Tab-separated table of C-alpha atoms and ligand atoms in Angstrom:
chain	number	residue	atom	x	y	z
A	1	MET	CA	0.040	-0.051	0.010
A	2	ARG	CA	1.123	3.650	-0.093
A	3	LYS	CA	1.768	5.977	1.910
A	4	LEU	CA	1.167	9.403	3.084
A	5	ILE	CA	2.910	11.762	4.869
A	6	ARG	CA	0.586	14.550	5.983
A	7	GLY	CA	0.595	17.965	6.971
A	8	GLY	CA	4.126	18.508	7.818
A	9	THR	CA	6.847	20.787	6.204
A	10	VAL	CA	8.849	19.939	3.673
A	11	VAL	CA	12.077	21.174	3.969
A	12	THR	CA	15.025	20.800	1.109
A	13	ALA	CA	18.071	22.128	0.211
A	14	ALA	CA	16.762	24.336	-1.773
A	15	ASP	CA	13.685	25.601	0.136
A	16	GLU	CA	11.096	24.439	2.882
A	17	ALA	CA	7.052	24.771	2.515
A	18	GLN	CA	4.137	22.399	3.638
A	19	ALA	CA	3.802	19.524	1.878
A	20	ASP	CA	2.420	15.672	1.375
A	21	VAL	CA	5.185	13.199	0.428
A	22	LEU	CA	3.455	10.296	-1.415
A	23	ILE	CA	5.220	6.956	-0.914
A	24	ASP	CA	4.896	4.109	-3.760
A	25	GLY	CA	6.603	1.479	-3.143
A	26	GLU	CA	9.754	2.280	-2.224
A	27	GLU	CA	10.482	5.887	-4.360
A	28	ILE	CA	8.906	8.823	-3.839
A	29	ALA	CA	6.246	9.447	-5.425
A	30	ALA	CA	4.687	13.242	-5.264
A	31	VAL	CA	4.766	15.923	-2.781
A	32	GLY	CA	2.591	18.847	-2.593
A	33	ALA	CA	-0.860	19.566	-1.430
A	34	LEU	CA	-2.417	16.123	-2.638
A	35	GLY	CA	-5.393	16.034	-0.619
A	36	ASP	CA	-8.104	12.374	-0.188
A	37	VAL	CA	-4.915	9.657	-1.322
A	38	ASP	CA	-6.002	6.476	-1.349
A	39	ALA	CA	-2.711	5.667	1.097
A	40	GLU	CA	-2.048	4.564	4.663
A	41	VAL	CA	-1.776	8.528	5.729
A	42	ILE	CA	1.572	9.292	8.870
A	43	ASP	CA	0.605	12.304	11.187
A	44	ALA	CA	3.624	15.073	9.989
A	45	ASP	CA	1.863	17.861	11.804
A	46	GLY	CA	3.630	20.459	13.354
A	47	CYS	CA	7.438	18.192	12.168
A	48	TYR	CA	9.768	18.549	8.834
A	49	VAL	CA	10.321	16.327	6.593
A	50	LEU	CA	13.646	15.393	5.375
A	51	PRO	CA	15.584	14.074	3.171
A	52	GLY	CA	17.306	11.285	5.225
A	53	LEU	CA	20.391	11.960	6.167
A	54	ILE	CA	24.151	9.686	4.608
A	55	ASP	CA	26.406	9.238	6.241
A	56	ASN	CA	29.839	9.522	3.980
A	57	HIS	CA	32.150	8.365	7.312
A	58	THR	CA	31.696	5.677	9.680
A	59	HIS	CA	34.233	2.565	10.462
A	60	MET	CA	32.039	0.030	10.910
A	61	ALA	CA	33.609	-2.943	12.506
A	62	MET	CA	36.352	-2.210	11.945
A	63	PRO	CA	40.094	-3.286	12.700
A	64	PHE	CA	41.957	-0.978	15.262
A	65	GLY	CA	44.538	-1.026	17.714
A	66	GLY	CA	44.028	-5.040	18.302
A	67	THR	CA	40.372	-4.604	18.192
A	68	ARG	CA	37.607	-3.958	15.868
A	69	SER	CA	34.949	-0.786	16.821
A	70	ASN	CA	32.592	-2.896	18.548
A	71	ASP	CA	29.388	-1.632	15.677
A	72	ASP	CA	28.987	-4.070	13.594
A	73	TYR	CA	26.435	-3.360	10.119
A	74	ASP	CA	23.362	-4.707	12.043
A	75	THR	CA	23.532	-2.352	15.745
A	76	GLY	CA	25.325	0.411	13.855
A	77	THR	CA	22.938	1.078	11.019
A	78	ARG	CA	19.669	0.978	13.421
A	79	ALA	CA	21.855	3.960	15.552
A	80	ALA	CA	22.344	5.209	11.770
A	81	ALA	CA	17.650	4.735	11.553
A	82	ALA	CA	17.337	5.574	14.988
A	83	GLY	CA	19.323	8.527	14.580
A	84	GLY	CA	18.073	10.019	11.122
A	85	THR	CA	20.260	8.728	8.900
A	86	THR	CA	18.978	6.524	5.842
A	87	CYS	CA	22.372	5.309	3.584
A	88	ILE	CA	26.733	5.421	5.288
A	89	VAL	CA	28.990	5.175	3.099
A	90	ASP	CA	31.386	2.893	5.255
A	91	PHE	CA	35.180	2.214	4.647
A	92	VAL	CA	36.300	-0.760	3.647
A	93	ILE	CA	40.177	-0.723	4.878
A	94	GLN	CA	43.220	-2.591	2.774
A	95	GLN	CA	44.321	-5.304	5.105
A	96	HIS	CA	48.049	-6.371	5.146
A	97	PRO	CA	49.349	-8.007	2.823
A	98	ASP	CA	46.143	-8.717	1.017
A	99	GLY	CA	44.773	-6.948	-2.149
A	100	LEU	CA	41.031	-4.877	-2.300
A	101	ARG	CA	39.513	-7.405	-3.494
A	102	SER	CA	39.277	-9.372	-0.549
A	103	SER	CA	39.295	-7.023	2.065
A	104	LEU	CA	35.899	-5.892	0.118
A	105	GLU	CA	34.686	-9.658	-0.211
A	106	GLU	CA	35.422	-9.364	3.659
A	107	TRP	CA	33.122	-6.465	4.573
A	108	GLN	CA	31.263	-6.890	1.296
A	109	GLU	CA	30.468	-10.240	3.352
A	110	ARG	CA	29.482	-8.610	6.948
A	111	ALA	CA	27.250	-5.546	5.172
A	112	THR	CA	24.657	-8.857	3.393
A	113	GLY	CA	22.047	-9.767	5.872
A	114	ALA	CA	23.031	-7.981	8.510
A	115	ALA	CA	22.444	-3.874	7.768
A	116	HIS	CA	18.993	-2.103	8.290
A	117	VAL	CA	19.504	1.136	6.065
A	118	ASP	CA	21.618	1.892	2.807
A	119	TYR	CA	25.595	1.199	2.257
A	120	GLY	CA	27.949	1.692	-0.405
A	121	PHE	CA	32.097	1.537	0.173
A	122	HIS	CA	35.050	4.092	0.002
A	123	MET	CA	37.841	1.924	-0.417
A	124	ALA	CA	40.701	2.837	2.048
A	125	ILE	CA	44.794	1.803	0.100
A	126	THR	CA	46.951	0.708	2.568
A	127	ASN	CA	49.488	-0.237	0.692
A	128	ALA	CA	49.936	-0.938	-3.421
A	129	ASP	CA	51.393	-1.842	-5.568
A	130	GLU	CA	50.740	-2.021	-9.029
A	131	GLY	CA	47.598	-4.738	-9.219
A	132	THR	CA	45.930	-2.761	-6.571
A	133	PHE	CA	46.533	0.438	-9.094
A	134	ALA	CA	45.178	-2.553	-11.397
A	135	ASP	CA	42.013	-3.595	-9.362
A	136	MET	CA	40.776	0.008	-8.678
A	137	GLU	CA	39.559	-0.592	-11.942
A	138	PRO	CA	37.353	-3.152	-11.144
A	139	MET	CA	35.899	-0.703	-7.665
A	140	VAL	CA	34.716	2.338	-10.016
A	141	GLU	CA	33.437	-0.300	-11.733
A	142	GLU	CA	31.376	-2.279	-9.807
A	143	GLY	CA	30.556	1.273	-7.577
A	144	LEU	CA	33.286	2.362	-4.918
A	145	CYS	CA	34.389	5.594	-7.211
A	146	THR	CA	36.317	6.524	-3.669
A	147	PHE	CA	39.438	5.726	-2.102
A	148	LYS	CA	40.725	6.279	1.491
A	149	VAL	CA	44.383	7.409	1.842
A	150	PHE	CA	45.931	7.448	5.468
A	151	LEU	CA	49.134	10.683	6.034
A	152	ALA	CA	48.629	9.790	9.653
A	153	TYR	CA	48.854	6.301	11.549
A	154	LYS	CA	52.389	5.534	10.381
A	155	GLY	CA	52.702	1.529	10.463
A	156	VAL	CA	49.685	-0.113	10.610
A	157	LEU	CA	46.948	2.013	7.654
A	158	MET	CA	49.775	5.356	7.322
A	159	VAL	CA	50.638	6.085	3.215
A	160	THR	CA	54.229	7.507	1.629
A	161	ASP	CA	53.969	10.564	0.378
A	162	ASP	CA	54.170	8.006	-3.792
A	163	LEU	CA	51.613	6.298	-2.801
A	164	PHE	CA	49.708	8.551	-2.221
A	165	PHE	CA	50.450	10.969	-5.951
A	166	ARG	CA	49.881	8.412	-7.368
A	167	VAL	CA	46.096	6.878	-6.179
A	168	LEU	CA	45.349	10.944	-7.202
A	169	GLU	CA	46.617	9.859	-9.679
A	170	ARG	CA	45.506	7.253	-10.139
A	171	THR	CA	41.691	9.025	-9.685
A	172	ARG	CA	41.854	11.677	-11.659
A	173	ASP	CA	42.172	9.041	-14.599
A	174	LEU	CA	39.195	6.418	-13.218
A	175	GLY	CA	36.722	9.511	-12.662
A	176	ALA	CA	37.178	9.027	-9.043
A	177	LEU	CA	38.502	11.280	-5.523
A	178	THR	CA	40.670	10.469	-3.515
A	179	MET	CA	40.235	11.298	0.494
A	180	VAL	CA	42.156	11.978	2.382
A	181	HIS	CA	43.563	11.041	6.705
A	182	CYS	CA	45.316	14.825	6.690
A	183	GLU	CA	47.653	14.480	9.479
A	184	ASN	CA	51.668	14.141	9.755
A	185	GLY	CA	51.965	10.351	11.158
A	186	TRP	CA	56.103	11.465	10.706
A	187	ALA	CA	56.458	13.943	13.704
A	188	ILE	CA	52.876	12.455	15.137
A	189	ASP	CA	55.289	9.240	16.131
A	190	VAL	CA	57.733	11.497	17.186
A	191	LEU	CA	56.446	13.130	19.966
A	192	VAL	CA	54.227	10.196	20.094
A	193	GLU	CA	57.866	8.069	21.393
A	194	ARG	CA	59.171	12.074	23.390
A	195	ALA	CA	55.378	11.843	25.291
A	196	LEU	CA	56.004	8.228	26.694
A	197	ALA	CA	59.494	8.339	27.753
A	198	ALA	CA	58.210	11.112	29.010
A	199	GLY	CA	55.578	9.849	31.990
A	200	GLN	CA	53.020	10.956	30.307
A	201	THR	CA	50.519	8.943	29.252
A	202	GLU	CA	47.429	9.657	30.449
A	203	PRO	CA	44.517	10.558	27.398
A	204	ILE	CA	45.314	14.877	27.300
A	205	HIS	CA	48.594	13.509	25.507
A	206	HIS	CA	46.961	11.834	22.153
A	207	ALA	CA	45.872	15.335	21.214
A	208	TYR	CA	48.500	16.800	23.021
A	209	THR	CA	51.433	14.897	20.434
A	210	ARG	CA	48.733	15.853	17.585
A	211	PRO	CA	48.677	18.976	17.427
A	212	GLU	CA	46.494	21.189	14.953
A	213	ALA	CA	49.921	22.145	13.103
A	214	LEU	CA	50.227	18.287	11.429
A	215	GLU	CA	47.081	18.585	10.799
A	216	ALA	CA	47.303	21.939	8.879
A	217	GLU	CA	50.298	20.055	7.331
A	218	ALA	CA	48.897	17.788	6.396
A	219	THR	CA	45.790	19.210	5.267
A	220	GLY	CA	48.517	21.216	2.736
A	221	ARG	CA	50.108	18.731	1.543
A	222	ALA	CA	47.114	16.969	0.156
A	223	VAL	CA	45.593	20.026	-1.286
A	224	ARG	CA	49.382	20.870	-3.258
A	225	PHE	CA	49.222	17.561	-4.088
A	226	ALA	CA	45.995	17.555	-6.046
A	227	GLU	CA	47.238	20.691	-7.546
A	228	LEU	CA	50.486	18.964	-9.126
A	229	THR	CA	47.782	16.043	-10.413
A	230	ASN	CA	44.345	17.958	-12.167
A	231	ALA	CA	43.288	15.401	-9.240
A	232	GLY	CA	39.721	16.196	-6.841
A	233	VAL	CA	40.841	15.190	-3.572
A	234	TYR	CA	38.224	15.085	-0.894
A	235	ILE	CA	39.790	15.885	3.696
A	236	VAL	CA	38.580	14.289	5.541
A	237	HIS	CA	37.370	15.419	9.926
A	238	VAL	CA	38.872	19.055	9.008
A	239	THR	CA	39.028	20.145	12.568
A	240	CYS	CA	40.838	23.820	13.180
A	241	GLY	CA	41.039	26.538	11.483
A	242	LEU	CA	44.111	26.295	10.238
A	243	ALA	CA	43.992	23.276	8.160
A	244	ALA	CA	39.953	25.006	7.024
A	245	ASP	CA	42.236	27.534	5.879
A	246	GLU	CA	44.710	25.228	3.425
A	247	ILE	CA	41.470	24.487	1.718
A	248	ALA	CA	40.385	27.760	1.458
A	249	ALA	CA	43.467	28.688	-0.643
A	250	GLY	CA	43.597	26.147	-2.235
A	251	GLN	CA	39.520	25.962	-2.948
A	252	ALA	CA	41.361	30.499	-4.604
A	253	ARG	CA	43.626	28.946	-6.473
A	254	GLY	CA	41.440	26.510	-8.353
A	255	VAL	CA	42.461	23.092	-6.672
A	256	ASP	CA	39.702	20.445	-7.173
A	257	VAL	CA	39.341	20.452	-2.846
A	258	SER	CA	36.149	19.318	-0.708
A	259	ALA	CA	35.513	19.416	2.630
A	260	GLU	CA	33.446	17.646	5.376
A	261	THR	CA	34.004	18.318	9.869
A	262	CYS	CA	32.544	15.193	12.187
A	263	LEU	CA	29.529	16.431	14.357
A	264	GLN	CA	32.414	15.511	17.427
A	265	TYR	CA	34.654	18.848	16.453
A	266	LEU	CA	31.185	21.225	16.850
A	267	THR	CA	30.451	19.427	20.311
A	268	ASN	CA	33.191	18.313	21.939
A	269	THR	CA	36.306	19.972	22.405
A	270	ILE	CA	40.012	18.832	24.094
A	271	GLU	CA	38.826	19.487	28.003
A	272	ASP	CA	36.892	15.786	27.376
A	273	LEU	CA	40.347	13.880	27.062
A	274	GLU	CA	41.022	15.083	30.751
A	275	ARG	CA	38.018	13.701	31.853
A	276	PRO	CA	38.567	11.774	35.629
A	277	ASP	CA	38.674	7.658	36.020
A	278	PHE	CA	39.731	7.698	31.891
A	279	GLU	CA	36.849	8.338	30.552
A	280	GLY	CA	38.893	11.196	28.837
A	281	ALA	CA	39.982	7.558	27.530
A	282	ARG	CA	35.962	7.900	25.066
A	283	TYR	CA	37.042	11.283	23.126
A	284	VAL	CA	39.957	9.882	21.936
A	285	CYS	CA	40.368	10.237	18.369
A	286	SER	CA	42.342	11.692	15.586
A	287	PRO	CA	42.775	13.998	14.051
A	288	PRO	CA	42.179	15.511	18.133
A	289	LEU	CA	39.033	17.535	19.333
A	290	ARG	CA	40.745	20.655	19.310
A	291	GLU	CA	40.115	23.781	21.813
A	292	GLN	CA	37.335	25.774	21.426
A	293	ARG	CA	37.925	28.736	19.258
A	294	ASN	CA	38.513	26.034	16.502
A	295	GLN	CA	34.666	25.090	17.388
A	296	GLY	CA	33.262	29.012	15.482
A	297	LEU	CA	36.054	28.384	12.959
A	298	LEU	CA	34.894	25.581	11.597
A	299	TRP	CA	31.302	26.609	12.167
A	300	ALA	CA	32.511	30.061	9.797
A	301	ALA	CA	34.033	27.702	7.091
A	302	LEU	CA	30.883	25.268	6.701
A	303	ASP	CA	29.323	28.693	6.247
A	304	ARG	CA	32.082	30.102	3.999
A	305	GLY	CA	31.601	26.492	2.081
A	306	VAL	CA	35.225	25.988	2.849
A	307	LEU	CA	33.237	22.553	4.169
A	308	GLU	CA	30.025	21.654	2.477
A	309	SER	CA	29.858	18.902	5.032
A	310	VAL	CA	28.985	17.146	8.870
A	311	SER	CA	29.930	13.611	8.981
A	312	THR	CA	30.056	11.329	11.864
A	313	ASP	CA	33.266	9.409	10.870
A	314	HIS	CA	31.912	6.421	14.102
A	315	CYS	CA	34.290	4.579	15.588
A	316	PRO	CA	32.778	3.097	18.249
A	317	PHE	CA	34.501	1.448	21.177
A	318	THR	CA	33.147	-0.065	24.141
A	319	SER	CA	35.155	1.100	27.411
A	320	GLU	CA	35.909	-2.281	27.936
A	321	GLN	CA	38.108	-1.129	24.812
A	322	LYS	CA	38.895	1.531	25.298
A	323	ALA	CA	40.637	0.711	28.375
A	324	LEU	CA	43.266	-1.038	26.548
A	325	GLY	CA	45.127	2.112	26.372
A	326	ARG	CA	44.697	2.600	30.507
A	327	ASP	CA	49.007	3.479	30.881
A	328	ASP	CA	49.566	3.663	27.234
A	329	PHE	CA	47.382	6.380	25.192
A	330	SER	CA	48.868	5.515	22.451
A	331	LYS	CA	47.419	2.231	22.596
A	332	ILE	CA	43.475	3.970	22.706
A	333	PRO	CA	41.579	2.728	20.634
A	334	ASN	CA	40.422	5.391	18.111
A	335	GLY	CA	37.557	6.224	17.803
A	336	LEU	CA	33.748	8.021	18.661
A	337	ALA	CA	30.412	6.898	18.914
A	338	MET	CA	28.301	9.660	17.718
A	339	ILE	CA	26.431	7.745	14.123
A	340	GLN	CA	23.122	8.631	16.025
A	341	HIS	CA	23.794	11.704	17.538
A	342	ARG	CA	23.874	14.243	14.458
A	343	LEU	CA	20.805	15.451	13.133
A	344	VAL	CA	19.038	16.317	16.992
A	345	LYS	CA	22.600	17.510	17.515
A	346	LEU	CA	22.647	19.738	14.393
A	347	TRP	CA	19.413	20.885	15.011
A	348	ASP	CA	20.385	22.149	18.342
A	349	LEU	CA	23.570	24.186	17.766
A	350	GLY	CA	22.659	24.587	14.036
A	351	VAL	CA	19.077	25.993	14.001
A	352	GLU	CA	17.716	26.583	17.059
A	353	GLY	CA	21.163	27.960	17.669
A	354	GLY	CA	20.515	30.136	14.758
A	355	ARG	CA	23.908	29.364	12.661
A	356	LEU	CA	21.975	27.729	10.052
A	357	SER	CA	18.025	27.537	8.338
A	358	PRO	CA	17.044	24.596	8.260
A	359	SER	CA	17.667	24.185	4.199
A	360	GLU	CA	21.263	24.452	5.015
A	361	LEU	CA	21.264	21.310	7.756
A	362	VAL	CA	19.142	18.919	5.389
A	363	ASP	CA	21.871	19.927	2.644
A	364	MET	CA	25.107	19.991	5.375
A	365	THR	CA	23.504	16.129	5.642
A	366	SER	CA	21.669	15.010	2.447
A	367	THR	CA	22.229	16.805	-0.208
A	368	ALA	CA	25.810	17.640	-1.244
A	369	ILE	CA	26.868	14.601	0.078
A	370	ALA	CA	24.561	12.955	-2.050
A	371	LYS	CA	25.546	15.070	-4.671
A	372	ARG	CA	30.039	14.450	-4.194
A	373	PHE	CA	30.015	10.514	-3.651
A	374	GLY	CA	27.720	10.049	-6.182
A	375	LEU	CA	24.552	8.805	-3.893
A	376	HIS	CA	21.846	10.007	-7.321
A	377	ARG	CA	18.890	8.709	-5.789
A	378	LYS	CA	19.828	10.064	-2.595
A	379	GLY	CA	19.412	13.145	-0.694
A	380	THR	CA	16.385	15.684	-1.545
A	381	ILE	CA	13.339	14.447	-1.641
A	382	ALA	CA	11.125	14.818	-5.044
A	383	PRO	CA	9.555	11.890	-7.774
A	384	GLY	CA	11.506	9.615	-8.503
A	385	PHE	CA	14.128	9.734	-6.041
A	386	ASP	CA	14.229	6.790	-3.069
A	387	ALA	CA	12.038	7.645	0.050
A	388	ASP	CA	14.181	7.711	2.305
A	389	LEU	CA	12.680	10.394	4.385
A	390	VAL	CA	12.972	12.284	8.470
A	391	VAL	CA	10.451	13.179	10.189
A	392	PHE	CA	11.768	15.274	12.913
A	393	ASP	CA	10.036	17.173	15.234
A	394	PRO	CA	11.656	19.599	16.419
A	395	ALA	CA	9.345	19.597	19.986
A	396	THR	CA	9.561	16.262	22.105
A	397	PRO	CA	12.974	16.488	23.398
A	398	PHE	CA	15.397	13.333	23.034
A	399	GLU	CA	16.769	12.089	26.375
A	400	PHE	CA	21.034	11.240	25.679
A	401	SER	CA	21.295	7.979	27.392
A	402	THR	CA	22.315	4.239	27.543
A	403	ARG	CA	19.102	3.851	28.156
A	404	THR	CA	17.844	5.677	24.140
A	405	SER	CA	20.909	4.749	22.582
A	406	HIS	CA	20.813	2.105	20.336
A	407	MET	CA	24.552	2.108	19.405
A	408	ASN	CA	26.794	-0.102	20.065
A	409	VAL	CA	29.057	0.181	23.452
A	410	ASP	CA	28.019	1.443	27.843
A	411	TYR	CA	28.062	4.775	27.812
A	412	ASP	CA	26.769	7.571	25.694
A	413	LEU	CA	28.736	10.285	25.275
A	414	PHE	CA	25.990	13.182	25.350
A	415	GLU	CA	24.203	10.981	28.907
A	416	GLY	CA	22.146	13.537	31.231
A	417	GLU	CA	21.435	15.714	28.611
A	418	ARG	CA	18.358	16.297	26.405
A	419	SER	CA	17.635	17.715	22.579
A	420	THR	CA	15.168	20.741	21.959
A	421	GLY	CA	14.436	18.064	18.695
A	422	SER	CA	13.767	14.430	17.893
A	423	VAL	CA	13.004	11.606	14.439
A	424	ARG	CA	10.009	9.831	15.149
A	425	HIS	CA	9.517	7.946	12.243
A	426	THR	CA	12.307	6.817	10.018
A	427	PHE	CA	12.318	5.713	5.919
A	428	CYS	CA	14.479	4.232	3.822
A	429	ARG	CA	13.403	3.348	1.158
A	430	GLY	CA	9.701	3.564	2.175
A	431	THR	CA	9.740	1.534	4.921
A	432	MET	CA	9.520	2.283	8.032
A	433	VAL	CA	12.469	1.544	9.494
A	434	TYR	CA	12.374	3.327	13.465
A	435	ASP	CA	9.269	4.308	14.558
A	436	ARG	CA	9.268	6.368	18.077
A	437	GLY	CA	12.878	5.025	19.873
A	438	GLU	CA	11.823	0.685	17.669
A	439	ILE	CA	14.236	-0.860	14.860
A	440	LEU	CA	11.153	-2.180	12.649
A	441	THR	CA	13.502	-3.666	10.348
A	442	GLN	CA	14.369	-7.342	10.638
A	443	PRO	CA	18.137	-7.134	9.812
A	444	GLY	CA	18.713	-6.921	5.980
A	445	HIS	CA	16.392	-4.172	4.616
A	446	GLY	CA	19.066	-2.287	4.177
A	447	ARG	CA	20.896	-2.860	0.414
A	448	PHE	CA	25.109	-1.854	-1.231
A	449	VAL	CA	24.680	1.387	-2.850
A	450	PRO	CA	26.817	1.058	-6.113
A	451	ARG	CA	27.623	4.868	-6.355
A	452	SER	CA	29.731	6.788	-9.884
A	453	LEU	CA	31.439	9.899	-9.589
A	454	THR	CA	30.506	9.781	-13.847
A	455	ALA	CA	26.600	8.645	-14.972
A	456	ASP	CA	23.732	10.875	-15.875
A	457	ALA	CA	21.842	11.793	-12.117
A	458	PRO	CA	18.482	12.562	-12.569
A	459	VAL	CA	17.300	16.371	-12.397
A	460	ARG	CA	17.154	17.180	-9.142
A	461	ALA	CA	14.026	19.386	-6.856
B	1	LIG	O1	39.755	8.421	15.071
B	1	LIG	C1	39.083	8.375	14.031
B	1	LIG	N1	38.847	9.114	13.775
B	1	LIG	N2	38.968	6.225	14.222
B	1	LIG	C2	39.084	6.405	13.129
B	1	LIG	C3	39.774	6.243	11.926
B	1	LIG	C4	39.887	7.633	11.115
B	1	LIG	O2	41.032	8.217	11.341
B	1	LIG	O3	38.444	7.793	10.619
B	2	LIG	ZN1	40.447	8.958	9.868
B	3	LIG	ZN1	37.124	8.404	10.020
């Protein structure tokens, strides 16, 4: 049976208007004042109807520091849906010494039949020979048009500059895009070694040994490499004004550089790493949380379009996993539990805080991401697009708590706080996945979405 979301304020990146949304099967069939329609009616009176959020930066069951991030495709996409996210793009990490194909198969096996919302994959290249470069072409043909390199995590994920340079050239030739984690892994290792030798083992030293200058240096290097190779580059998880300045300078020179920040850099600061009883470890991620002044600089960069989107870099570890680094901060698995909270937090900070219109929020969490990452059927509310929709109630608060969290960790980073609004329903391809606290789908509703940066996209509203 068709569904009619009636009486909400429909928001796209372009505008907002009172309208009904008719869903037929998996697609949006009509948007407007639709009157009496033979359909199951979902009342959205007083609510906003938004395109499902897209999270282009997640790490489900990512191998890291001798363990794996604790959300798999089932739990992680439940949490995504509970937060209004209807599609994720997760990172396959090339496993040494295997090539890209076997790594992709490993991730496919984990995701197939497990996810509640749709998913795509980026391929993170950690090691490359001629075979790897050859392997990239079939990946693009199969819908993995984005490749990532890490300029940090020396000896684990980091690539050297020669390899980074060649990946840029190869993605350029394949009509693909290179994403980059920008920190200088060589210098960080010197600082880490020195800190540990001086007995500085607590979580805060994670941040002190990864200073802004080393993020900015690697960001500037990535932008210059893109300029030199005439390739597109996307800078992930920008944390500070210094790095944003490098991106802005590249954009001003005409370099094809785009970038995101992540929710945690807008909500949290370096001070969280000093929480007592080793709680600071929950806030250990790379690049690290920064001093508060950077939050204003990130908002300004979003406002100017230097940064185009906000993702989560969701990579959750339990307290027990974080305790691997109790005596040595460099052994704390890096990553935060964030996927569920992007919409409610950005609504409060952005819309309620007077920094964003609802349309701007939609653009930076859905529309711009769909365009950048080749999700041609997603990212807006218009006939013919996937019926990926969120009914957001701006007046019913959400209580942050392990009770309400669907993320597979034993804490919630915002425990005890309340947001102004909450997600009422989340639809993925026409099916209601989330209904006021409950997940309604079985694992496997979510499907792999092949992406392309060159295929013709449907006309957007
Ligand atoms: O700390 C983080 N960000 N963990 C996930 C891996 C990465 O660098 O994105
Ligand atoms: Zn990273
Ligand atoms: Zn990441």
